[in-house]
Amino acid sequence: MQKAFRLKLIFMEAKTLFDKVWDAHVVKKVEGGPSVLYIDRHFIHEVTSPVAFLGLKNRGLKVARPDQTTATPDHNVPTTNQHLSIVDELSRNQVEKLKTNCEEHGITFHGLGTEGHGVVHIIGPEQGLTQPGMTIVCGDSHTSTHGAFGAVAFGIGTSEVEMVLASQCIMQPKPKRMRITVDGELKPGVTAKDVALYVISKISTSGGTGHFVEFAGSAISSLTMEGRMTVCNMSIECGARGGLIAPDETTFDYVKGRMYAPNGEDWDKALAYWKTLKTDDDAVFDTEYNFDAADIEPMITYGTNPGMGIKISENIPTSDGLTGNDKKSFQKSLEYMGFNEGEPILGKPIDFVFLGSCTNGRIEDFRTFTNYVKGKKKAEDVVAWLVPGSVAVEKQIREEGLVEILEDAGFELRQPGCSACLAMNPDKVPAGKYSVSTTNRNFEGRQGPKSRTLLASPLVAAACALEGKVSLP
Amino acid sequence: MPLPIENVDTDQIIPARFLKAVERKGFGDNLFRDWRYLDGETPNPEFVMNKPEYSGSILVAGKNFGSGSSREHAAWAIYDGGFKVVVSSFFADIFKGNALNNGLLPVQVTPEFLEEILESIENDNKAKFTVTLENQTFTNDTTGNSIEFEINPYKKTCLLNGYDDIDYLVNMKDEIEAYEQK
């Protein structure tokens, strides 16, 4: 009896990292319903916030915690001539609306051309707004990026943006727990992006649905913060609510000294808490996956969802063994891409290369790309868009002398924004053209109507840009 | 309305270039825009929404419906497009939440039941289905077969009574402030 009681006690105490952060933020649990979850940090951008502000106005409400809210326009912005007014009227209107909404409610707004401007998921970590143990939301599915710091971060819809603006809380059912462990050493040329694409290719775009994923294992903890952000960014692409990684020295070193990071005594207090943020040994996950880092090679996608990824050295799969709607969907996807079943992907000609986005628009991505193309030449008929994730990244690229190397190799740098990730601004891939892209989604038309996207790492993108075809780095 | 395609993502439901409005209106016109129109403007006669023989307020789609972006515009577009219910064998999380916040009911059925529904529509494009939220049942009137679907009890109450999460949260102001003081 006594033993059973003790076991139960141990069982109850053992928590996952996700549980620790989530539970610490529950203001109230609604009977038979969701939890009222307190939000530490709310990021907003121009696309998913205007209707929420309109809702507030209609209810006669003010923003509850403007000091915990940060805004930047990123989806709509052009990536050249940002000093000029935005040409597209609807885009300009959305960006201006964000600015006036922020002014009205006293929210920090990082406008175009200012030091703090950039893709919302790049500037948060950069400014130290993203910290371990926080709850972070934004009306954008790639909010999962911030989980790299051991935060519970997830994308929300506009009604939920309005909830957070109005109350700093959100109503959410608690997701299930999943752990994806990648152990071992990554081979040379294999990057965080390849890990992400590999995992999604194994568990599919719905494998993580209903779950919050903790990424663990030696291959994950050996990643830099930039790499960890890439992995957590892509967690939404396996259907998960979000992904997170236990904070460690790499995390603390990254956060320390940043603009909004705690200082002095506050830092010591925060650090002591952050060090407790890891999954207890006895904690139980609802679902677990284990992968061996040695099995991962440079990856690329051949279809129209991020789960349709293969090793570049492999052939495109066949529909043998698929039936019914599975078969039809697979064939529709290949038809859209203009690929045949069973043929090699290596050597397929490409037209565009895009380096950037909240997935791969950080300094490390630019260093990797630049290092690979150094002293070589871009293929003449490839159009390459190199778009830093933020003004700070752009500045660092210049300071490190990467621009000269890129220019010598035939590349030019553009200005920060979401750019060709989602075809909402002038950077669109034309119909039928192939784009090797370091972004997160290869959906039909994602980079422009009828565009064809092949997702890959910055290193693979660099190799493809030089060869003008799908190539191994 | 049958849409037997899997992984219908939010970029297909409403492409990003149509997300530029600052008010919530007119999204229904751009629902499934790139499937619905050839070269931007000419209706694609092959797409189900352009076939006059199909109509109704229930959208029936393949598994993993609504994957991708958190854009609530996807739920708005479907609702504005005249649908009250979406049936699939699997929904993406964020889409499901957005739908429920907008009076659009996601009904998850088994893959077998989904096949049966699609078969009934294929045999008769006027096939009828009955959704009863109170009992959480979805009935195929042709075969008489019925399935119980899941919905969070809190969300069910909200939908049935037109309650709103924001009212609920605003009324919790004191509790939230007490939490902040901790």
mmCIF file of N, CA and C in Angstrom, chain A residues 92-132:
data_model
loop_
_atom_site.group_PDB
_atom_site.id
_atom_site.type_symbol
_atom_site.label_atom_id
_atom_site.label_comp_id
_atom_site.label_asym_id
_atom_site.label_seq_id
_atom_site.Cartn_x
_atom_site.Cartn_y
_atom_site.Cartn_z
ATOM 1 N N ARG A 92 0.049 48.011 -48.680
ATOM 2 C CA ARG A 92 0.401 49.255 -47.988
ATOM 3 C C ARG A 92 -0.614 49.547 -46.887
ATOM 4 N N ASN A 93 -1.872 49.357 -47.229
ATOM 5 C CA ASN A 93 -2.944 49.616 -46.276
ATOM 6 C C ASN A 93 -2.814 48.729 -45.032
ATOM 7 N N GLN A 94 -2.493 47.431 -45.270
ATOM 8 C CA GLN A 94 -2.364 46.512 -44.128
ATOM 9 C C GLN A 94 -1.197 46.917 -43.225
ATOM 10 N N VAL A 95 -0.079 47.293 -43.849
ATOM 11 C CA VAL A 95 1.100 47.689 -43.077
ATOM 12 C C VAL A 95 0.816 48.982 -42.296
ATOM 13 N N GLU A 96 0.151 49.911 -42.955
ATOM 14 C CA GLU A 96 -0.171 51.182 -42.275
ATOM 15 C C GLU A 96 -1.173 50.970 -41.143
ATOM 16 N N LYS A 97 -2.090 50.063 -41.364
ATOM 17 C CA LYS A 97 -3.099 49.754 -40.336
ATOM 18 C C LYS A 97 -2.421 49.215 -39.078
ATOM 19 N N LEU A 98 -1.426 48.362 -39.276
ATOM 20 C CA LEU A 98 -0.706 47.805 -38.125
ATOM 21 C C LEU A 98 -0.056 48.941 -37.328
ATOM 22 N N LYS A 99 0.535 49.876 -38.059
ATOM 23 C CA LYS A 99 1.225 50.998 -37.400
ATOM 24 C C LYS A 99 0.224 51.830 -36.591
ATOM 25 N N THR A 100 -0.898 52.184 -37.197
ATOM 26 C CA THR A 100 -1.856 53.039 -36.475
ATOM 27 C C THR A 100 -2.481 52.275 -35.297
ATOM 28 N N ASN A 101 -2.731 50.989 -35.486
ATOM 29 C CA ASN A 101 -3.268 50.195 -34.367
ATOM 30 C C ASN A 101 -2.280 50.180 -33.203
ATOM 31 N N CYS A 102 -0.989 50.043 -33.516
ATOM 32 C CA CYS A 102 0.038 50.004 -32.470
ATOM 33 C C CYS A 102 0.137 51.364 -31.774
ATOM 34 N N GLU A 103 0.085 52.422 -32.556
ATOM 35 C CA GLU A 103 0.157 53.765 -31.962
ATOM 36 C C GLU A 103 -1.014 53.994 -31.011
ATOM 37 N N GLU A 104 -2.181 53.585 -31.464
ATOM 38 C CA GLU A 104 -3.389 53.784 -30.663
ATOM 39 C C GLU A 104 -3.337 53.040 -29.328
ATOM 40 N N HIS A 105 -2.698 51.866 -29.346
ATOM 41 C CA HIS A 105 -2.703 51.029 -28.142
ATOM 42 C C HIS A 105 -1.362 51.007 -27.407
ATOM 43 N N GLY A 106 -0.399 51.793 -27.873
ATOM 44 C CA GLY A 106 0.894 51.861 -27.184
ATOM 45 C C GLY A 106 1.738 50.605 -27.297
ATOM 46 N N ILE A 107 1.705 49.992 -28.460
ATOM 47 C CA ILE A 107 2.480 48.759 -28.696
ATOM 48 C C ILE A 107 3.760 49.091 -29.457
ATOM 49 N N THR A 108 4.879 48.487 -29.046
ATOM 50 C CA THR A 108 6.151 48.688 -29.760
ATOM 51 C C THR A 108 6.017 48.176 -31.184
ATOM 52 N N PHE A 109 6.348 49.051 -32.153
ATOM 53 C CA PHE A 109 6.186 48.724 -33.568
ATOM 54 C C PHE A 109 7.522 48.897 -34.273
ATOM 55 N N HIS A 110 8.014 47.827 -34.882
ATOM 56 C CA HIS A 110 9.278 47.904 -35.618
ATOM 57 C C HIS A 110 8.973 48.057 -37.103
ATOM 58 N N GLY A 111 8.913 49.306 -37.552
ATOM 59 C CA GLY A 111 8.537 49.581 -38.940
ATOM 60 C C GLY A 111 9.651 49.291 -39.931
ATOM 61 N N LEU A 112 9.284 49.288 -41.198
ATOM 62 C CA LEU A 112 10.225 49.062 -42.293
ATOM 63 C C LEU A 112 11.424 49.990 -42.191
ATOM 64 N N GLY A 113 12.604 49.430 -42.354
ATOM 65 C CA GLY A 113 13.813 50.250 -42.378
ATOM 66 C C GLY A 113 14.370 50.584 -40.997
ATOM 67 N N THR A 114 13.602 50.307 -39.937
ATOM 68 C CA THR A 114 14.130 50.596 -38.597
ATOM 69 C C THR A 114 15.020 49.439 -38.139
ATOM 70 N N GLU A 115 15.835 49.726 -37.135
ATOM 71 C CA GLU A 115 16.820 48.755 -36.666
ATOM 72 C C GLU A 115 16.213 47.420 -36.220
ATOM 73 N N GLY A 116 15.026 47.499 -35.638
ATOM 74 C CA GLY A 116 14.414 46.301 -35.075
ATOM 75 C C GLY A 116 13.534 45.536 -36.045
ATOM 76 N N HIS A 117 13.488 45.985 -37.315
ATOM 77 C CA HIS A 117 12.559 45.353 -38.261
ATOM 78 C C HIS A 117 13.048 43.980 -38.727
ATOM 79 N N GLY A 118 12.085 43.130 -39.063
ATOM 80 C CA GLY A 118 12.422 41.831 -39.631
ATOM 81 C C GLY A 118 11.249 40.887 -39.541
ATOM 82 N N VAL A 119 11.488 39.650 -39.935
ATOM 83 C CA VAL A 119 10.463 38.620 -39.831
ATOM 84 C C VAL A 119 10.189 38.406 -38.341
ATOM 85 N N VAL A 120 8.935 38.354 -37.993
ATOM 86 C CA VAL A 120 8.536 38.365 -36.582
ATOM 87 C C VAL A 120 9.246 37.270 -35.756
ATOM 88 N N HIS A 121 9.431 36.097 -36.340
ATOM 89 C CA HIS A 121 10.064 35.004 -35.581
ATOM 90 C C HIS A 121 11.583 35.094 -35.561
ATOM 91 N N ILE A 122 12.122 36.043 -36.322
ATOM 92 C CA ILE A 122 13.574 36.257 -36.268
ATOM 93 C C ILE A 122 13.874 37.344 -35.237
ATOM 94 N N ILE A 123 13.061 38.401 -35.206
ATOM 95 C CA ILE A 123 13.394 39.526 -34.318
ATOM 96 C C ILE A 123 13.138 39.210 -32.841
ATOM 97 N N GLY A 124 12.169 38.353 -32.557
ATOM 98 C CA GLY A 124 11.862 38.015 -31.151
ATOM 99 C C GLY A 124 13.088 37.467 -30.424
ATOM 100 N N PRO A 125 13.656 36.367 -30.948
ATOM 101 C CA PRO A 125 14.851 35.807 -30.324
ATOM 102 C C PRO A 125 16.030 36.783 -30.339
ATOM 103 N N GLU A 126 16.191 37.490 -31.457
ATOM 104 C CA GLU A 126 17.302 38.409 -31.625
ATOM 105 C C GLU A 126 17.326 39.488 -30.546
ATOM 106 N N GLN A 127 16.144 39.969 -30.173
ATOM 107 C CA GLN A 127 16.063 41.070 -29.208
ATOM 108 C C GLN A 127 15.982 40.567 -27.763
ATOM 109 N N GLY A 128 16.007 39.255 -27.602
ATOM 110 C CA GLY A 128 15.922 38.701 -26.250
ATOM 111 C C GLY A 128 14.505 38.701 -25.699
ATOM 112 N N LEU A 129 13.515 38.921 -26.574
ATOM 113 C CA LEU A 129 12.111 38.875 -26.142
ATOM 114 C C LEU A 129 11.690 37.425 -25.900
ATOM 115 N N THR A 130 12.323 36.528 -26.626
ATOM 116 C CA THR A 130 12.043 35.092 -26.488
ATOM 117 C C THR A 130 12.967 34.513 -25.429
ATOM 118 N N GLN A 131 12.368 33.948 -24.383
ATOM 119 C CA GLN A 131 13.181 33.415 -23.282
ATOM 120 C C GLN A 131 12.640 32.057 -22.837
ATOM 121 N N PRO A 132 13.506 31.248 -22.228
ATOM 122 C CA PRO A 132 13.052 29.937 -21.746
ATOM 123 C C PRO A 132 11.865 30.071 -20.784
#
